[in-house]
Structures are given as structure tokens and as C-alpha cells.
mmCIF file of C-alpha atoms in Angstrom:
data_model
loop_
_atom_site.group_PDB
_atom_site.id
_atom_site.type_symbol
_atom_site.label_atom_id
_atom_site.label_comp_id
_atom_site.label_asym_id
_atom_site.label_seq_id
_atom_site.Cartn_x
_atom_site.Cartn_y
_atom_site.Cartn_z
ATOM 1 C CA GLN S 1 14.760 -9.049 -9.145
ATOM 2 C CA VAL S 2 11.507 -9.134 -7.360
ATOM 3 C CA GLN S 3 8.588 -9.345 -9.732
ATOM 4 C CA LEU S 4 4.875 -9.324 -8.938
ATOM 5 C CA VAL S 5 2.439 -9.700 -11.809
ATOM 6 C CA GLU S 6 -1.290 -9.396 -11.174
ATOM 7 C CA SER S 7 -4.014 -10.720 -13.520
ATOM 8 C CA GLY S 8 -7.734 -11.629 -13.510
ATOM 9 C CA GLY S 9 -9.179 -8.145 -13.364
ATOM 10 C CA GLY S 10 -11.977 -7.124 -15.670
ATOM 11 C CA VAL S 11 -15.650 -5.954 -15.792
ATOM 12 C CA VAL S 12 -18.055 -7.818 -13.653
ATOM 13 C CA GLN S 13 -21.726 -7.178 -12.801
ATOM 14 C CA PRO S 14 -22.781 -6.227 -9.200
ATOM 15 C CA GLU S 15 -23.050 -9.440 -6.986
ATOM 16 C CA GLY S 16 -20.739 -11.208 -9.277
ATOM 17 C CA SER S 17 -17.474 -12.897 -8.480
ATOM 18 C CA LEU S 18 -13.857 -12.581 -9.628
ATOM 19 C CA ARG S 19 -10.524 -14.246 -8.800
ATOM 20 C CA LEU S 20 -7.251 -12.156 -8.918
ATOM 21 C CA SER S 21 -3.841 -13.784 -9.088
ATOM 22 C CA CYS S 22 -0.437 -12.444 -8.411
ATOM 23 C CA ALA S 23 2.521 -14.447 -9.839
ATOM 24 C CA ALA S 24 5.662 -13.878 -7.800
ATOM 25 C CA SER S 25 9.266 -14.336 -8.873
ATOM 26 C CA GLY S 26 12.698 -13.179 -7.896
ATOM 27 C CA PHE S 27 12.399 -14.045 -4.206
ATOM 28 C CA ALA S 28 11.517 -16.944 -1.830
ATOM 29 C CA PHE S 29 7.750 -16.529 -2.023
ATOM 30 C CA SER S 30 7.022 -19.098 0.595
ATOM 31 C CA SER S 31 9.049 -17.087 3.162
ATOM 32 C CA TYR S 32 7.041 -13.875 3.022
ATOM 33 C CA GLY S 33 3.535 -12.558 3.907
ATOM 34 C CA MET S 34 1.638 -10.979 1.169
ATOM 35 C CA HIS S 35 -0.933 -8.136 0.803
ATOM 36 C CA TRP S 36 -3.639 -6.944 -1.377
ATOM 37 C CA VAL S 37 -4.250 -3.255 -1.542
ATOM 38 C CA ARG S 38 -6.616 -1.341 -3.765
ATOM 39 C CA GLN S 39 -7.019 2.065 -5.124
ATOM 40 C CA ALA S 40 -10.337 3.418 -6.527
ATOM 41 C CA PRO S 41 -10.090 5.743 -9.513
ATOM 42 C CA GLY S 42 -8.652 9.054 -8.396
ATOM 43 C CA LYS S 43 -8.723 8.045 -4.767
ATOM 44 C CA GLY S 44 -6.141 6.856 -2.140
ATOM 45 C CA LEU S 45 -4.803 3.603 -1.051
ATOM 46 C CA GLU S 46 -6.901 1.009 0.784
ATOM 47 C CA TRP S 47 -5.423 -2.048 2.396
ATOM 48 C CA VAL S 48 -7.551 -4.980 1.682
ATOM 49 C CA ALA S 49 -6.013 -8.208 2.997
ATOM 50 C CA PHE S 50 -2.935 -10.042 4.298
ATOM 51 C CA ILE S 51 -1.812 -13.626 4.450
ATOM 52 C CA ARG S 52 1.167 -15.060 6.368
ATOM 53 C CA SER S 53 3.890 -16.891 4.514
ATOM 54 C CA ASP S 54 2.477 -20.338 5.337
ATOM 55 C CA GLY S 55 -1.196 -19.260 4.928
ATOM 56 C CA SER S 56 -1.763 -19.848 8.621
ATOM 57 C CA LYS S 57 -3.180 -16.301 9.414
ATOM 58 C CA LYS S 58 -5.212 -14.024 7.385
ATOM 59 C CA TYR S 59 -6.576 -10.538 8.143
ATOM 60 C CA TYR S 60 -9.091 -8.509 6.211
ATOM 61 C CA ALA S 61 -10.351 -4.891 5.899
ATOM 62 C CA ASP S 62 -13.902 -4.619 7.413
ATOM 63 C CA SER S 63 -15.122 -3.505 4.018
ATOM 64 C CA VAL S 64 -14.341 -6.778 2.438
ATOM 65 C CA LYS S 65 -14.679 -9.224 5.367
ATOM 66 C CA GLY S 66 -16.944 -12.099 4.529
ATOM 67 C CA ARG S 67 -16.886 -11.313 0.800
ATOM 68 C CA PHE S 68 -13.158 -11.585 -0.089
ATOM 69 C CA THR S 69 -10.784 -14.468 0.565
ATOM 70 C CA ILE S 70 -7.056 -14.292 0.330
ATOM 71 C CA SER S 71 -5.146 -17.424 -0.345
ATOM 72 C CA ARG S 72 -1.735 -18.558 -1.785
ATOM 73 C CA ASP S 73 -0.082 -21.489 -3.415
ATOM 74 C CA ASN S 74 3.463 -21.704 -2.416
ATOM 75 C CA SER S 75 4.228 -24.431 -4.791
ATOM 76 C CA GLU S 76 3.170 -22.169 -7.710
ATOM 77 C CA ASN S 77 4.409 -18.853 -6.152
ATOM 78 C CA THR S 78 1.007 -17.349 -6.531
ATOM 79 C CA LEU S 79 -1.099 -15.224 -4.406
ATOM 80 C CA TYR S 80 -4.964 -15.079 -4.941
ATOM 81 C CA LEU S 81 -7.841 -12.913 -3.990
ATOM 82 C CA GLN S 82 -11.266 -14.437 -4.413
ATOM 83 C CA MET S 83 -13.872 -11.681 -4.563
ATOM 84 C CA ASN S 84 -17.581 -12.511 -4.208
ATOM 85 C CA SER S 85 -20.701 -10.361 -3.801
ATOM 86 C CA LEU S 86 -19.051 -7.543 -5.713
ATOM 87 C CA ARG S 87 -20.293 -4.018 -5.373
ATOM 88 C CA ALA S 88 -19.752 -0.888 -7.295
ATOM 89 C CA GLU S 89 -17.598 0.467 -4.506
ATOM 90 C CA ASP S 90 -15.114 -2.412 -5.064
ATOM 91 C CA THR S 91 -14.115 -0.824 -8.462
ATOM 92 C CA ALA S 92 -10.399 -0.195 -8.120
ATOM 93 C CA VAL S 93 -6.960 -1.127 -9.257
ATOM 94 C CA TYR S 94 -5.849 -4.014 -7.110
ATOM 95 C CA TYR S 95 -2.257 -4.364 -6.236
ATOM 96 C CA CYS S 96 -0.554 -7.249 -4.630
ATOM 97 C CA ALA S 97 2.527 -6.439 -2.448
ATOM 98 C CA LYS S 98 5.290 -8.271 -0.517
ATOM 99 C CA ASP S 99 5.717 -7.816 3.099
ATOM 100 C CA PRO S 100 9.414 -7.955 4.296
ATOM 101 C CA THR S 101 8.555 -8.648 7.965
ATOM 102 C CA VAL S 102 5.186 -9.885 9.294
ATOM 103 C CA GLY S 103 2.279 -7.524 8.757
ATOM 104 C CA GLY S 104 4.425 -4.476 8.433
ATOM 105 C CA THR S 105 5.628 -2.589 5.391
ATOM 106 C CA LEU S 106 4.972 -3.345 1.784
ATOM 107 C CA ASP S 107 8.365 -3.304 0.072
ATOM 108 C CA TYR S 108 7.468 -4.500 -3.487
ATOM 109 C CA TRP S 109 4.358 -3.896 -5.383
ATOM 110 C CA GLY S 110 2.916 -5.219 -8.655
ATOM 111 C CA GLN S 111 1.658 -2.902 -11.313
ATOM 112 C CA GLY S 112 -1.951 -3.708 -10.490
ATOM 113 C CA THR S 113 -4.987 -5.036 -12.226
ATOM 114 C CA LEU S 114 -8.237 -3.082 -12.703
ATOM 115 C CA VAL S 115 -11.531 -4.424 -11.452
ATOM 116 C CA THR S 116 -14.646 -2.694 -12.692
ATOM 117 C CA VAL S 117 -18.052 -3.507 -11.108
ATOM 118 C CA SER S 118 -20.804 -2.328 -13.311
ATOM 119 C CA SER S 119 -24.022 -3.422 -14.839
ATOM 120 C CA GLU L 1 -9.328 1.280 13.364
ATOM 121 C CA ILE L 2 -6.551 3.839 13.515
ATOM 122 C CA VAL L 3 -7.235 6.831 11.314
ATOM 123 C CA MET L 4 -4.234 8.414 9.557
ATOM 124 C CA THR L 5 -4.572 12.063 8.635
ATOM 125 C CA GLN L 6 -2.121 13.708 6.292
ATOM 126 C CA SER L 7 -1.534 17.423 5.778
ATOM 127 C CA PRO L 8 -1.607 19.432 3.694
ATOM 128 C CA ALA L 9 -3.544 17.755 0.970
ATOM 129 C CA THR L 10 -1.507 19.685 -1.655
ATOM 130 C CA LEU L 11 1.960 21.192 -1.162
ATOM 131 C CA SER L 12 3.414 23.589 -3.831
ATOM 132 C CA VAL L 13 7.191 23.726 -3.700
ATOM 133 C CA SER L 14 9.805 24.994 -6.084
ATOM 134 C CA PRO L 15 12.611 22.714 -7.235
ATOM 135 C CA GLY L 16 15.444 22.727 -4.794
ATOM 136 C CA GLU L 17 13.295 23.771 -1.962
ATOM 137 C CA ARG L 18 12.466 21.730 1.254
ATOM 138 C CA ALA L 19 9.157 20.001 1.501
ATOM 139 C CA THR L 20 7.706 19.007 4.911
ATOM 140 C CA LEU L 21 4.752 16.489 4.966
ATOM 141 C CA SER L 22 2.817 15.707 8.050
ATOM 142 C CA CYS L 23 0.995 12.529 9.090
ATOM 143 C CA ARG L 24 -1.133 12.127 12.407
ATOM 144 C CA ALA L 25 -2.453 8.959 13.776
ATOM 145 C CA SER L 26 -5.734 8.842 15.842
ATOM 146 C CA GLN L 27 -3.948 6.827 18.445
ATOM 147 C CA SER L 28 -0.277 5.863 19.101
ATOM 148 C CA VAL L 29 1.344 3.657 16.503
ATOM 149 C CA SER L 30 4.796 3.719 18.211
ATOM 150 C CA SER L 31 7.223 3.864 15.302
ATOM 151 C CA LYS L 32 5.301 1.496 13.146
ATOM 152 C CA LEU L 33 4.818 4.042 10.401
ATOM 153 C CA ALA L 34 5.850 3.889 6.616
ATOM 154 C CA TRP L 35 5.784 6.366 3.850
ATOM 155 C CA TYR L 36 5.162 5.722 0.155
ATOM 156 C CA GLN L 37 5.595 7.680 -3.043
ATOM 157 C CA GLN L 38 3.251 7.300 -5.917
ATOM 158 C CA LYS L 39 3.657 8.711 -9.430
ATOM 159 C CA PRO L 40 0.772 8.820 -11.929
ATOM 160 C CA GLY L 41 0.053 5.425 -13.424
ATOM 161 C CA GLN L 42 2.545 3.745 -11.252
ATOM 162 C CA ALA L 43 2.441 1.431 -8.228
ATOM 163 C CA PRO L 44 3.431 2.988 -4.807
ATOM 164 C CA ARG L 45 7.098 2.765 -3.747
ATOM 165 C CA LEU L 46 8.335 2.294 -0.250
ATOM 166 C CA LEU L 47 10.404 5.196 1.008
ATOM 167 C CA ILE L 48 10.595 5.011 4.854
ATOM 168 C CA TYR L 49 9.690 2.346 7.413
ATOM 169 C CA GLY L 50 10.063 2.314 11.104
ATOM 170 C CA ALA L 51 9.170 5.993 10.979
ATOM 171 C CA SER L 52 12.786 7.015 10.064
ATOM 172 C CA THR L 53 14.578 4.164 8.280
ATOM 173 C CA ARG L 54 15.014 4.701 4.403
ATOM 174 C CA ALA L 55 14.155 1.779 2.295
ATOM 175 C CA THR L 56 16.693 0.241 -0.025
ATOM 176 C CA GLY L 57 17.823 2.630 -2.803
ATOM 177 C CA ILE L 58 16.002 5.644 -1.452
ATOM 178 C CA PRO L 59 18.104 8.927 -1.671
ATOM 179 C CA ALA L 60 19.271 10.637 1.451
ATOM 180 C CA ARG L 61 17.318 13.665 0.764
ATOM 181 C CA PHE L 62 14.263 11.702 2.003
ATOM 182 C CA SER L 63 14.058 11.646 5.846
ATOM 183 C CA GLY L 64 11.341 10.677 8.282
ATOM 184 C CA SER L 65 10.849 11.504 11.971
ATOM 185 C CA GLY L 66 8.240 11.254 14.722
ATOM 186 C CA SER L 67 6.788 8.532 16.965
ATOM 187 C CA GLY L 68 3.535 7.967 18.684
ATOM 188 C CA THR L 69 0.910 10.088 16.844
ATOM 189 C CA GLU L 70 2.870 12.687 14.972
ATOM 190 C CA PHE L 71 5.130 11.922 11.992
ATOM 191 C CA THR L 72 6.874 14.032 9.321
ATOM 192 C CA LEU L 73 8.484 13.291 5.923
ATOM 193 C CA THR L 74 10.968 15.721 4.850
ATOM 194 C CA ILE L 75 12.488 16.042 1.375
ATOM 195 C CA SER L 76 15.492 18.345 1.754
ATOM 196 C CA SER L 77 15.984 19.518 -1.710
ATOM 197 C CA LEU L 78 13.101 18.681 -4.192
ATOM 198 C CA GLN L 79 14.205 17.273 -7.433
ATOM 199 C CA SER L 80 11.935 17.054 -10.573
ATOM 200 C CA GLU L 81 11.333 13.314 -9.977
ATOM 201 C CA ASP L 82 9.952 14.002 -6.438
ATOM 202 C CA PHE L 83 6.824 15.706 -7.511
ATOM 203 C CA ALA L 84 4.358 12.931 -6.792
ATOM 204 C CA LEU L 85 1.728 11.751 -4.281
ATOM 205 C CA TYR L 86 2.870 10.695 -0.775
ATOM 206 C CA TYR L 87 1.073 8.437 1.552
ATOM 207 C CA CYS L 88 1.728 7.391 5.214
ATOM 208 C CA GLN L 89 0.679 3.981 6.542
ATOM 209 C CA HIS L 90 0.639 2.543 10.027
ATOM 210 C CA TYR L 91 1.416 -1.097 10.823
ATOM 211 C CA ASN L 92 0.909 -1.103 14.562
ATOM 212 C CA ASN L 93 -2.137 -3.530 14.367
ATOM 213 C CA TRP L 94 -4.795 -4.733 12.024
ATOM 214 C CA PRO L 95 -6.265 -3.307 9.990
ATOM 215 C CA LEU L 96 -3.538 -1.457 8.359
ATOM 216 C CA THR L 97 -4.605 1.966 7.258
ATOM 217 C CA PHE L 98 -3.267 4.716 4.866
ATOM 218 C CA GLY L 99 -3.448 8.381 5.083
ATOM 219 C CA GLY L 100 -5.368 10.312 2.449
ATOM 220 C CA GLY L 101 -2.171 11.378 0.795
ATOM 221 C CA THR L 102 -0.305 14.653 0.134
ATOM 222 C CA LYS L 103 0.320 15.814 -3.398
ATOM 223 C CA VAL L 104 3.501 17.606 -3.937
ATOM 224 C CA GLU L 105 3.375 19.854 -6.889
ATOM 225 C CA ILE L 106 5.614 22.187 -8.712
ATOM 226 C CA LYS L 107 5.237 25.844 -7.623
#
């Protein structure tokens, strides 16, 4: 069955960096686009970034453009999110999610990893 | 950016009753609209895509309708496990955006 397991969250100071990972199993990872979505404590869902199956195209929310970088290693079945210049408003649970088509719906989600930006 | 607006923010419904949730897009998204359910402490779960197609394993009591800018999620007879948060999301173009959510609570 499809499994997505995020890791790498934690507490980081403002202007710091963090790299999140999402280990995928149970499906042909290299054939699917992948997303990052975040949810601030007690708030709604915010889409963060998308990467195509072969890594050839990437899209970002304006709120993270220029600070966050999505990438993937298809040989390791792993998705990444490099987060730089972190701000308090980046505090959230970060979910990775699989896209069954191309830039469409998000059909499987991981359980999320919490990132807290605080001094 | 397309703004997705959900109403109401909270819906109080008795078990067995029908629930109707609304989602409006600030511009047409055709039928590129999905609905998700989220329970406390859990990741979201895909319910509906293409505005009206149920995802794998989703019970028939969940149905979606609409196109363009107006969409509806209907739960025909609420079960105890259906009390949760529901989000709509468009995928017509980038960036993807979600609505603010509707909480379905027990009346």
C-alpha cells in the first residue's frame, strides 16, 4: 500500500534552514508528481510546492518562492523540501502528498512533520 | 491566484441528516475541483475529484456537484465518522489553493 513518511521537522530559529524528507513506498515513485502542503496550528491547508515525476518542472506558492526548494531523488524514492530564511509564519505541519495525474489532486498524504520557527 | 471561499464555516447537523457544503471560486476552475476530509490529528483524505468523481473507497453517501465557480459537497446521511473538517481545492492552474474549510459538527 502507498506509504509516505515525512521527517526532518523540528525547532529552528528565524532566518535558519531546515530540510524535510518524504520517504515513499508502495507505488512507482518515479512515475508521479509530488506536493508539499502545510498547515499552521489551528489553521487551514496551504499548498506549498509541486514537482513533476522527472523533476523537470517545479511550482511554488508565492509565500515561499525564492526561499524553499522542492527536489526529489527517484533512485531513493524520496522527496525533499529545502527551507531557507525561515520565518515565524512558516511554523506548520508539513505534509507530502502524491499526485495521481499532473498538478491535480492529492490522493495520498503522509502524516506530516512539524516545523516550529522560534527564537 | 484563485481564491476559494467555503460556506458555512461551521455546520451543525444531526446524525442521519443531510449536510450540504458550498465552495465558491473567484474565477472559473471548470471541473478541476477536489474535496478533502480531515479529522483531528490526521492528514487530509481525498473524497472527490473532478468536482463529482468519488475517490477510491469513498462511500456513496458523499457526492459532489458543480462547475465553473460554484460547487457543492453533499453528505446524504451523516454517520458518526463524518463529523470532521472539509476542504475544497482547485487545480485549474498554479498556484493550487484551498478553501478555508467547513467544520461539520454534531447538533
